[in-house]
mmCIF file of C-alpha atoms in Angstrom:
data_model
loop_
_atom_site.group_PDB
_atom_site.id
_atom_site.type_symbol
_atom_site.label_atom_id
_atom_site.label_comp_id
_atom_site.label_asym_id
_atom_site.label_seq_id
_atom_site.Cartn_x
_atom_site.Cartn_y
_atom_site.Cartn_z
ATOM 1 C CA MET A 1 8.765 -0.186 12.223
ATOM 2 C CA SER A 2 5.457 -0.472 10.446
ATOM 3 C CA THR A 3 2.217 -1.180 12.586
ATOM 4 C CA LEU A 4 -1.114 -2.067 11.857
ATOM 5 C CA LYS A 5 -4.173 0.915 11.963
ATOM 6 C CA PRO A 6 -6.466 0.169 13.461
ATOM 7 C CA PRO A 7 -5.430 -3.197 15.012
ATOM 8 C CA LEU A 8 -7.443 -6.346 14.452
ATOM 9 C CA GLY A 9 -11.340 -5.856 15.978
ATOM 10 C CA PRO A 10 -14.484 -7.087 15.606
ATOM 11 C CA ARG A 11 -15.379 -5.268 12.477
ATOM 12 C CA ASP A 12 -12.724 -7.776 10.717
ATOM 13 C CA HIS A 13 -13.231 -10.713 9.323
ATOM 14 C CA LEU A 14 -11.911 -13.269 11.747
ATOM 15 C CA ARG A 15 -10.946 -16.809 11.514
ATOM 16 C CA GLY A 16 -10.554 -17.760 15.295
ATOM 17 C CA GLU A 17 -11.254 -15.593 18.399
ATOM 18 C CA LEU A 18 -9.749 -12.253 19.105
ATOM 19 C CA SER A 19 -8.487 -13.352 22.420
ATOM 20 C CA ARG A 20 -6.374 -16.024 20.770
ATOM 21 C CA PRO A 21 -2.508 -15.084 21.455
ATOM 22 C CA ILE A 22 -1.368 -14.912 17.396
ATOM 23 C CA HIS A 23 -3.027 -12.536 15.443
ATOM 24 C CA LEU A 24 -2.178 -12.774 11.345
ATOM 25 C CA VAL A 25 -3.645 -10.234 9.180
ATOM 26 C CA GLU A 26 -3.480 -10.375 5.541
ATOM 27 C CA PHE A 27 -3.954 -7.379 3.110
ATOM 28 C CA GLY A 28 -5.186 -9.214 -0.356
ATOM 29 C CA ASP A 29 -6.315 -8.950 -3.215
ATOM 30 C CA PHE A 30 -8.372 -12.118 -4.718
ATOM 31 C CA GLU A 31 -7.282 -11.692 -8.412
ATOM 32 C CA CYS A 32 -3.386 -11.289 -7.133
ATOM 33 C CA PRO A 33 -1.635 -14.658 -7.898
ATOM 34 C CA LEU A 34 0.663 -14.301 -4.702
ATOM 35 C CA CYS A 35 -2.536 -14.221 -2.511
ATOM 36 C CA GLY A 36 -3.380 -17.326 -4.387
ATOM 37 C CA GLN A 37 -0.598 -18.902 -3.129
ATOM 38 C CA ALA A 38 -0.226 -17.261 0.257
ATOM 39 C CA GLN A 39 -4.162 -18.453 1.185
ATOM 40 C CA ILE A 40 -2.381 -22.188 0.412
ATOM 41 C CA VAL A 41 0.366 -21.417 3.029
ATOM 42 C CA VAL A 42 -2.084 -19.555 5.611
ATOM 43 C CA GLN A 43 -4.505 -22.729 5.563
ATOM 44 C CA ALA A 44 -1.529 -24.652 6.767
ATOM 45 C CA LEU A 45 -0.675 -22.186 9.698
ATOM 46 C CA ALA A 46 -4.327 -22.381 10.504
ATOM 47 C CA ARG A 47 -4.164 -26.143 11.029
ATOM 48 C CA ALA A 48 -0.336 -26.250 12.560
ATOM 49 C CA LEU A 49 -1.262 -23.558 14.952
ATOM 50 C CA GLY A 50 -4.969 -24.468 15.914
ATOM 51 C CA ASP A 51 -6.264 -22.528 18.837
ATOM 52 C CA GLN A 52 -3.322 -20.438 19.038
ATOM 53 C CA LEU A 53 -4.332 -18.302 15.756
ATOM 54 C CA CYS A 54 -6.447 -15.822 14.925
ATOM 55 C CA PHE A 55 -6.700 -14.986 11.361
ATOM 56 C CA GLY A 56 -8.073 -11.729 9.895
ATOM 57 C CA PHE A 57 -8.268 -10.382 6.285
ATOM 58 C CA ARG A 58 -8.784 -7.002 5.034
ATOM 59 C CA ASN A 59 -8.821 -5.845 1.352
ATOM 60 C CA PHE A 60 -6.422 -4.351 -1.041
ATOM 61 C CA PRO A 61 -7.590 -4.805 -4.244
ATOM 62 C CA VAL A 62 -5.077 -3.788 -6.966
ATOM 63 C CA VAL A 63 -7.270 -2.238 -9.537
ATOM 64 C CA GLY A 64 -5.126 -1.124 -12.120
ATOM 65 C CA ALA A 65 -3.371 -5.041 -12.456
ATOM 66 C CA HIS A 66 -6.271 -6.643 -11.794
ATOM 67 C CA PRO A 67 -9.581 -5.566 -13.289
ATOM 68 C CA ASN A 68 -12.129 -8.272 -11.241
ATOM 69 C CA ALA A 69 -10.275 -7.977 -8.101
ATOM 70 C CA GLN A 70 -12.898 -5.154 -6.567
ATOM 71 C CA ILE A 71 -16.208 -6.542 -7.826
ATOM 72 C CA ALA A 72 -14.795 -9.954 -5.983
ATOM 73 C CA ALA A 73 -13.949 -8.189 -2.706
ATOM 74 C CA GLU A 74 -17.707 -6.756 -2.800
ATOM 75 C CA ALA A 75 -19.164 -10.268 -3.531
ATOM 76 C CA ALA A 76 -17.027 -11.743 -0.345
ATOM 77 C CA GLU A 77 -18.388 -8.646 1.443
ATOM 78 C CA ALA A 78 -22.059 -9.266 0.530
ATOM 79 C CA ALA A 79 -21.438 -13.276 0.930
ATOM 80 C CA GLY A 80 -20.198 -12.035 4.657
ATOM 81 C CA ASP A 81 -23.156 -9.716 5.134
ATOM 82 C CA GLN A 82 -25.569 -13.028 4.690
ATOM 83 C CA GLY A 83 -23.174 -15.150 7.044
ATOM 84 C CA LYS A 84 -21.089 -16.665 4.530
ATOM 85 C CA TYR A 85 -17.896 -14.438 4.546
ATOM 86 C CA TRP A 86 -15.210 -17.028 4.599
ATOM 87 C CA GLU A 87 -16.948 -19.899 2.625
ATOM 88 C CA MET A 88 -16.980 -17.431 -0.375
ATOM 89 C CA HIS A 89 -13.504 -16.004 0.330
ATOM 90 C CA ASP A 90 -12.239 -19.750 -0.028
ATOM 91 C CA LEU A 91 -14.209 -20.097 -3.154
ATOM 92 C CA LEU A 92 -12.678 -16.849 -4.684
ATOM 93 C CA PHE A 93 -9.275 -17.848 -3.949
ATOM 94 C CA ASP A 94 -9.609 -21.657 -5.190
ATOM 95 C CA ASP A 95 -10.893 -20.397 -8.532
ATOM 96 C CA GLN A 96 -8.883 -16.880 -8.781
ATOM 97 C CA HIS A 97 -9.159 -16.954 -12.996
ATOM 98 C CA ALA A 98 -12.879 -16.882 -12.896
ATOM 99 C CA LEU A 99 -14.090 -13.744 -10.817
ATOM 100 C CA GLU A 100 -16.501 -12.029 -13.472
ATOM 101 C CA VAL A 101 -19.984 -10.828 -12.426
ATOM 102 C CA PRO A 102 -21.422 -14.278 -13.810
ATOM 103 C CA HIS A 103 -18.915 -16.242 -11.855
ATOM 104 C CA LEU A 104 -19.449 -14.539 -8.546
ATOM 105 C CA GLY A 105 -23.310 -15.085 -9.083
ATOM 106 C CA ARG A 106 -22.486 -18.934 -9.630
ATOM 107 C CA TYR A 107 -20.693 -18.854 -6.448
ATOM 108 C CA ALA A 108 -23.143 -17.147 -4.730
ATOM 109 C CA GLU A 109 -25.710 -19.921 -5.960
ATOM 110 C CA GLN A 110 -23.506 -22.396 -4.807
ATOM 111 C CA LEU A 111 -23.332 -21.166 -1.070
ATOM 112 C CA GLY A 112 -27.224 -20.760 -1.047
ATOM 113 C CA LEU A 113 -27.264 -16.986 -0.516
ATOM 114 C CA ASP A 114 -30.401 -15.013 -0.991
ATOM 115 C CA MET A 115 -29.701 -13.805 -4.714
ATOM 116 C CA HIS A 116 -32.248 -11.084 -5.039
ATOM 117 C CA ARG A 117 -30.190 -9.278 -1.998
ATOM 118 C CA PHE A 118 -26.398 -10.309 -3.043
ATOM 119 C CA VAL A 119 -27.398 -8.908 -6.703
ATOM 120 C CA ALA A 120 -28.698 -5.817 -5.447
ATOM 121 C CA ASP A 121 -26.101 -5.457 -2.882
ATOM 122 C CA LEU A 122 -23.056 -5.795 -5.862
ATOM 123 C CA GLN A 123 -25.395 -3.422 -8.379
ATOM 124 C CA ALA A 124 -25.428 -0.949 -5.538
ATOM 125 C CA HIS A 125 -21.944 -1.376 -4.632
ATOM 126 C CA ARG A 126 -23.106 -1.198 -0.872
ATOM 127 C CA PHE A 127 -19.631 -2.679 0.322
ATOM 128 C CA LEU A 128 -17.501 -0.536 -1.383
ATOM 129 C CA GLU A 129 -17.387 1.760 1.251
ATOM 130 C CA LYS A 130 -15.621 -1.089 3.064
ATOM 131 C CA ILE A 131 -13.481 -2.132 0.981
ATOM 132 C CA ARG A 132 -12.188 2.111 0.844
ATOM 133 C CA GLY A 133 -11.814 1.749 4.615
ATOM 134 C CA ASP A 134 -9.635 -1.501 4.064
ATOM 135 C CA LEU A 135 -7.823 0.264 1.232
ATOM 136 C CA HIS A 136 -7.027 3.306 3.997
ATOM 137 C CA SER A 137 -5.912 1.124 6.795
ATOM 138 C CA GLY A 138 -3.593 -0.474 4.386
ATOM 139 C CA ALA A 139 -2.043 2.753 3.090
ATOM 140 C CA ILE A 140 -1.482 4.231 6.347
ATOM 141 C CA SER A 141 -0.241 0.764 7.936
ATOM 142 C CA GLY A 142 2.225 0.407 5.526
ATOM 143 C CA VAL A 143 1.116 -2.113 2.967
ATOM 144 C CA VAL A 144 4.005 -3.048 0.364
ATOM 145 C CA GLY A 145 1.598 -4.492 -2.107
ATOM 146 C CA THR A 146 -0.225 -7.850 -2.117
ATOM 147 C CA PRO A 147 -0.292 -10.270 -0.122
ATOM 148 C CA THR A 148 1.415 -7.999 3.475
ATOM 149 C CA PHE A 149 1.072 -9.739 6.554
ATOM 150 C CA PHE A 150 1.024 -7.931 9.657
ATOM 151 C CA ILE A 151 2.068 -10.505 12.720
ATOM 152 C CA ASN A 152 0.396 -9.316 16.263
ATOM 153 C CA GLY A 153 0.374 -5.670 14.559
ATOM 154 C CA ILE A 154 3.608 -5.754 13.151
ATOM 155 C CA ARG A 155 4.159 -5.530 9.266
ATOM 156 C CA HIS A 156 6.097 -8.633 8.535
ATOM 157 C CA GLU A 157 9.285 -8.032 6.166
ATOM 158 C CA GLY A 158 10.621 -11.174 3.924
ATOM 159 C CA PRO A 159 9.166 -13.896 2.697
ATOM 160 C CA PHE A 160 5.580 -15.169 3.145
ATOM 161 C CA ASP A 161 5.974 -19.116 2.771
ATOM 162 C CA PHE A 162 5.010 -21.643 5.775
ATOM 163 C CA ASP A 163 8.167 -21.593 7.534
ATOM 164 C CA SER A 164 8.919 -17.938 7.216
ATOM 165 C CA LEU A 165 5.690 -16.864 8.618
ATOM 166 C CA LEU A 166 5.795 -19.489 11.329
ATOM 167 C CA ALA A 167 9.205 -18.640 12.723
ATOM 168 C CA ALA A 168 8.179 -15.054 12.602
ATOM 169 C CA MET A 169 4.443 -15.792 14.333
ATOM 170 C CA THR A 170 6.642 -18.054 16.914
ATOM 171 C CA LEU A 171 8.728 -15.711 17.830
ATOM 172 C CA ALA A 172 6.128 -12.819 18.079
ATOM 173 C CA ALA A 173 3.831 -14.952 20.405
ATOM 174 C CA ARG A 174 6.740 -14.442 23.134
ATOM 175 C CA PHE A 175 5.919 -10.557 23.162
ATOM 176 C CA PRO A 176 2.794 -8.782 24.061
ATOM 177 C CA ARG A 177 0.364 -7.874 21.194
ATOM 178 C CA ALA A 178 1.686 -4.215 19.260
ATOM 179 C CA GLY A 179 -2.200 -4.063 18.097
ATOM 180 C CA MET B 1 21.009 12.616 3.559
ATOM 181 C CA LEU B 2 19.000 16.126 4.227
ATOM 182 C CA GLN B 3 17.341 16.034 7.254
ATOM 183 C CA PRO B 4 13.941 17.688 8.685
ATOM 184 C CA GLY B 5 14.792 21.325 8.854
ATOM 185 C CA ALA B 6 16.681 21.778 6.122
ATOM 186 C CA ARG B 7 15.340 23.989 3.030
ATOM 187 C CA ALA B 8 14.370 21.427 -0.063
ATOM 188 C CA PRO B 9 17.136 22.345 -2.985
ATOM 189 C CA GLU B 10 15.261 23.165 -6.011
ATOM 190 C CA PHE B 11 15.442 21.687 -9.302
ATOM 191 C CA ALA B 12 13.697 20.962 -12.359
ATOM 192 C CA LEU B 13 13.978 17.394 -14.342
ATOM 193 C CA LYS B 14 12.131 15.865 -17.303
ATOM 194 C CA THR B 15 8.939 14.336 -16.664
ATOM 195 C CA THR B 16 8.295 13.523 -20.323
ATOM 196 C CA PRO B 17 10.836 13.727 -23.035
ATOM 197 C CA ASP B 18 9.239 17.285 -23.587
ATOM 198 C CA GLN B 19 8.326 18.566 -20.275
ATOM 199 C CA THR B 20 9.793 19.629 -17.230
ATOM 200 C CA LEU B 21 8.489 19.794 -13.593
ATOM 201 C CA ALA B 22 10.084 21.362 -10.528
ATOM 202 C CA PRO B 23 8.823 21.002 -6.967
ATOM 203 C CA VAL B 24 8.224 24.925 -7.030
ATOM 204 C CA ASP B 25 5.432 24.396 -9.639
ATOM 205 C CA PHE B 26 3.390 22.822 -6.287
ATOM 206 C CA ARG B 27 4.533 25.459 -3.771
ATOM 207 C CA GLY B 28 1.981 25.983 -1.806
ATOM 208 C CA LYS B 29 1.165 22.212 -1.216
ATOM 209 C CA PRO B 30 3.077 19.783 0.386
ATOM 210 C CA VAL B 31 5.210 17.857 -1.884
ATOM 211 C CA VAL B 32 6.411 14.360 -1.611
ATOM 212 C CA LEU B 33 9.744 13.234 -3.128
ATOM 213 C CA ALA B 34 10.236 9.442 -3.587
ATOM 214 C CA PHE B 35 13.647 8.682 -4.715
ATOM 215 C CA TYR B 36 13.849 4.971 -6.282
ATOM 216 C CA GLN B 37 16.550 2.973 -7.483
ATOM 217 C CA ALA B 38 15.227 1.929 -10.878
ATOM 218 C CA ASP B 39 11.904 1.384 -13.020
ATOM 219 C CA TRP B 40 11.441 -2.102 -13.656
ATOM 220 C CA SER B 41 13.306 -3.272 -10.717
ATOM 221 C CA PRO B 42 10.927 -5.453 -8.489
ATOM 222 C CA VAL B 43 10.764 -3.892 -5.279
ATOM 223 C CA CYS B 44 10.531 -0.237 -6.681
ATOM 224 C CA THR B 45 7.568 -1.514 -9.148
ATOM 225 C CA GLU B 46 5.752 -2.708 -6.137
ATOM 226 C CA GLN B 47 6.284 0.302 -4.081
ATOM 227 C CA MET B 48 5.399 2.663 -7.116
ATOM 228 C CA ALA B 49 2.243 0.888 -7.871
ATOM 229 C CA VAL B 50 1.200 0.923 -4.043
ATOM 230 C CA TYR B 51 1.377 4.864 -4.444
ATOM 231 C CA SER B 52 -0.438 5.138 -7.353
ATOM 232 C CA LEU B 53 -2.904 2.766 -5.823
ATOM 233 C CA ILE B 54 -3.472 5.065 -2.628
ATOM 234 C CA ILE B 55 -2.605 8.143 -4.392
ATOM 235 C CA ASP B 56 -6.044 9.580 -3.299
ATOM 236 C CA GLU B 57 -4.770 9.249 0.476
ATOM 237 C CA LEU B 58 -1.951 11.640 -0.780
ATOM 238 C CA ARG B 59 -4.384 14.233 -2.679
ATOM 239 C CA ALA B 60 -6.626 14.065 0.546
ATOM 240 C CA HIS B 61 -3.853 15.860 2.331
ATOM 241 C CA GLY B 62 -3.186 18.285 -0.460
ATOM 242 C CA ALA B 63 0.153 16.986 -1.164
ATOM 243 C CA GLN B 64 1.430 16.154 -4.825
ATOM 244 C CA LEU B 65 3.815 13.095 -4.994
ATOM 245 C CA LEU B 66 6.906 13.004 -7.622
ATOM 246 C CA GLY B 67 8.723 9.829 -8.341
ATOM 247 C CA ILE B 68 12.264 10.533 -9.123
ATOM 248 C CA ALA B 69 15.097 8.180 -10.804
ATOM 249 C CA CYS B 70 17.887 7.846 -12.548
ATOM 250 C CA ASP B 71 16.489 6.097 -15.846
ATOM 251 C CA GLY B 72 16.001 8.434 -18.739
ATOM 252 C CA ALA B 73 12.395 10.607 -19.443
ATOM 253 C CA TRP B 74 11.831 7.497 -22.533
ATOM 254 C CA CYS B 75 12.314 4.798 -19.951
ATOM 255 C CA HIS B 76 9.868 6.403 -17.388
ATOM 256 C CA LEU B 77 7.101 7.007 -20.022
ATOM 257 C CA ALA B 78 6.931 3.120 -20.663
ATOM 258 C CA PHE B 79 6.985 1.937 -17.132
ATOM 259 C CA ALA B 80 4.590 4.607 -16.074
ATOM 260 C CA ARG B 81 2.078 3.548 -19.061
ATOM 261 C CA HIS B 82 2.931 -0.360 -18.219
ATOM 262 C CA TYR B 83 1.772 -0.094 -14.680
ATOM 263 C CA GLU B 84 -0.462 3.074 -15.092
ATOM 264 C CA LEU B 85 0.929 5.122 -12.426
ATOM 265 C CA SER B 86 -0.971 7.980 -11.583
ATOM 266 C CA PHE B 87 1.838 10.547 -10.697
ATOM 267 C CA PRO B 88 4.517 12.206 -12.262
ATOM 268 C CA ARG B 89 8.045 10.460 -12.563
ATOM 269 C CA LEU B 90 11.244 12.992 -12.686
ATOM 270 C CA SER B 91 14.479 11.665 -14.577
ATOM 271 C CA ASP B 92 17.552 12.310 -12.715
ATOM 272 C CA PHE B 93 19.295 11.686 -15.556
ATOM 273 C CA GLU B 94 21.779 14.590 -16.929
ATOM 274 C CA PRO B 95 24.039 15.162 -15.169
ATOM 275 C CA LYS B 96 23.249 11.560 -13.974
ATOM 276 C CA GLY B 97 21.880 11.995 -10.135
ATOM 277 C CA GLY B 98 22.778 15.337 -9.896
ATOM 278 C CA VAL B 99 19.479 16.035 -7.852
ATOM 279 C CA SER B 100 19.875 12.673 -5.656
ATOM 280 C CA ARG B 101 23.276 13.825 -4.686
ATOM 281 C CA ARG B 102 21.709 17.264 -3.600
ATOM 282 C CA TYR B 103 19.316 15.497 -1.344
ATOM 283 C CA GLY B 104 22.183 13.536 -0.042
ATOM 284 C CA CYS B 105 20.582 10.213 -1.330
ATOM 285 C CA TYR B 106 22.787 8.865 -4.436
ATOM 286 C CA ASP B 107 23.984 5.576 -4.265
ATOM 287 C CA ALA B 108 27.267 6.169 -5.822
ATOM 288 C CA ALA B 109 28.307 2.315 -5.641
ATOM 289 C CA GLU B 110 24.937 1.382 -7.435
ATOM 290 C CA GLY B 111 24.929 4.505 -9.419
ATOM 291 C CA MET B 112 21.497 4.581 -8.644
ATOM 292 C CA SER B 113 19.527 7.083 -6.282
ATOM 293 C CA GLY B 114 18.674 5.449 -3.122
ATOM 294 C CA ARG B 115 15.371 4.359 -1.628
ATOM 295 C CA ALA B 116 14.588 7.977 -0.087
ATOM 296 C CA LEU B 117 11.454 9.783 0.887
ATOM 297 C CA PHE B 118 10.871 13.309 1.569
ATOM 298 C CA VAL B 119 8.210 15.319 2.669
ATOM 299 C CA VAL B 120 8.428 19.064 1.999
ATOM 300 C CA ASP B 121 6.046 21.576 3.398
ATOM 301 C CA CYS B 122 4.247 24.351 1.769
ATOM 302 C CA ASP B 123 7.181 26.811 2.212
ATOM 303 C CA GLY B 124 9.754 24.582 0.573
ATOM 304 C CA GLN B 125 11.145 23.090 3.979
ATOM 305 C CA ILE B 126 11.841 19.542 4.162
ATOM 306 C CA ALA B 127 9.284 18.293 7.409
ATOM 307 C CA TRP B 128 10.290 14.575 7.298
ATOM 308 C CA SER B 129 12.681 12.237 5.643
ATOM 309 C CA TYR B 130 13.717 8.665 5.361
ATOM 310 C CA LEU B 131 16.154 6.179 3.619
ATOM 311 C CA SER B 132 14.723 2.642 3.255
ATOM 312 C CA PRO B 133 17.388 -0.603 3.095
ATOM 313 C CA THR B 134 17.797 -0.920 -0.927
ATOM 314 C CA GLY B 135 15.685 -4.190 -0.714
ATOM 315 C CA ILE B 136 12.749 -2.938 1.543
ATOM 316 C CA ASN B 137 9.728 -1.574 0.041
ATOM 317 C CA PRO B 138 8.760 1.609 2.604
ATOM 318 C CA GLY B 139 5.231 1.529 2.026
ATOM 319 C CA ALA B 140 3.507 4.694 2.679
ATOM 320 C CA ASP B 141 2.670 4.899 6.140
ATOM 321 C CA GLY B 142 5.919 7.087 7.016
ATOM 322 C CA ILE B 143 4.405 9.665 4.002
ATOM 323 C CA LEU B 144 1.247 9.705 5.015
ATOM 324 C CA ALA B 145 2.409 9.973 9.416
ATOM 325 C CA ALA B 146 4.193 12.878 8.117
ATOM 326 C CA LEU B 147 1.697 14.855 6.319
ATOM 327 C CA ASP B 148 -0.624 14.168 9.164
ATOM 328 C CA GLY B 149 1.913 16.044 11.329
ATOM 329 C CA LEU B 150 2.143 18.625 8.735
ATOM 330 C CA GLY B 151 -1.749 19.570 8.783
ATOM 331 C CA LYS B 152 -1.516 19.825 12.831
ATOM 332 C CA LEU B 153 1.126 22.188 12.540
ATOM 333 C CA SER B 154 -0.292 24.784 10.323
ATOM 334 C CA SER B 155 -3.255 24.690 12.360
ATOM 335 C CA ARG B 156 -1.152 26.213 14.650
ATOM 336 C CA PRO B 157 -0.761 30.190 14.890
ATOM 337 C CA ARG B 158 2.484 30.902 13.152
ATOM 338 C CA PRO B 159 5.554 32.299 15.363
ATOM 339 C CA GLN B 160 5.516 36.205 14.249
ATOM 340 C CA GLU B 161 8.698 38.110 14.405
ATOM 341 C CA GLY B 162 9.687 39.290 17.912
ATOM 342 C CA ASP B 163 8.001 36.027 19.216
ATOM 343 C CA ARG B 164 10.095 34.367 21.917
ATOM 344 C CA PRO B 165 11.350 30.778 20.552
#
């Protein structure tokens, strides 16, 4: 059984508090089409589960197949450093086909980020280490490609459509969290 | 399937149409053998792509990863080029599945290798093995945990001849 290492914690980007009973963690890549589909499913699950769900996202950029995945992840982290992680996360998934540097700059402007700081962070690859940390977490947790989901710390096997994930989460909520 | 403690059988297989590789070429390093069903099949492709992406995690343990499947060397070459795989693939092609059979992970009904993983220690002994169900990508967590375990073992004093077990 593959388990999430390290467990979801305050260093993660979270939608919802850690005290909520259901933890859903996605390892994803902003340029991955399946993650784009999963984003819609996750949003629907968040609406359905309300304050039961704490959702966390870790980066797993598949750099060979997706040339812009890493810089897009860096852009999301840079926005996060300015308090706009989820806003950028959603914009990137909404327009997965436009993830080159000029597009990223446009999204940052749209969110009203400090552009000087945003550009400097991207040029210095300031958040690359954090992304590598996510990749390491994915490797030791048994990520099998993108997206890979963990429900209450245990790798979700099987499809990631709304019903499958909801059923798995409903079941998981009956047991103590593994991590 | 061969279990921890067994000696890893020696073999040499083609990695390209004109080169062969053998685990003994890497003696002194841990070797990870990843048997898989077939080039291009969806689960195998994802599994190999993930290993390729996280190859530095294996290198950090000093380990060498070798993928093994029954496809011919030309097929392996095209597969690896297409997905830019960062580790060698060995061709268990002639006699078909010969090495997979010796490791006890040949799926005769399908005519393909099973999805088996082996971590072979620096001395050529199997330290960990795992057979994943056909449709399930096992990821790399088991491999990395086994390699972690090797590090801990090798830092202990080796038993000397004459020591009580």
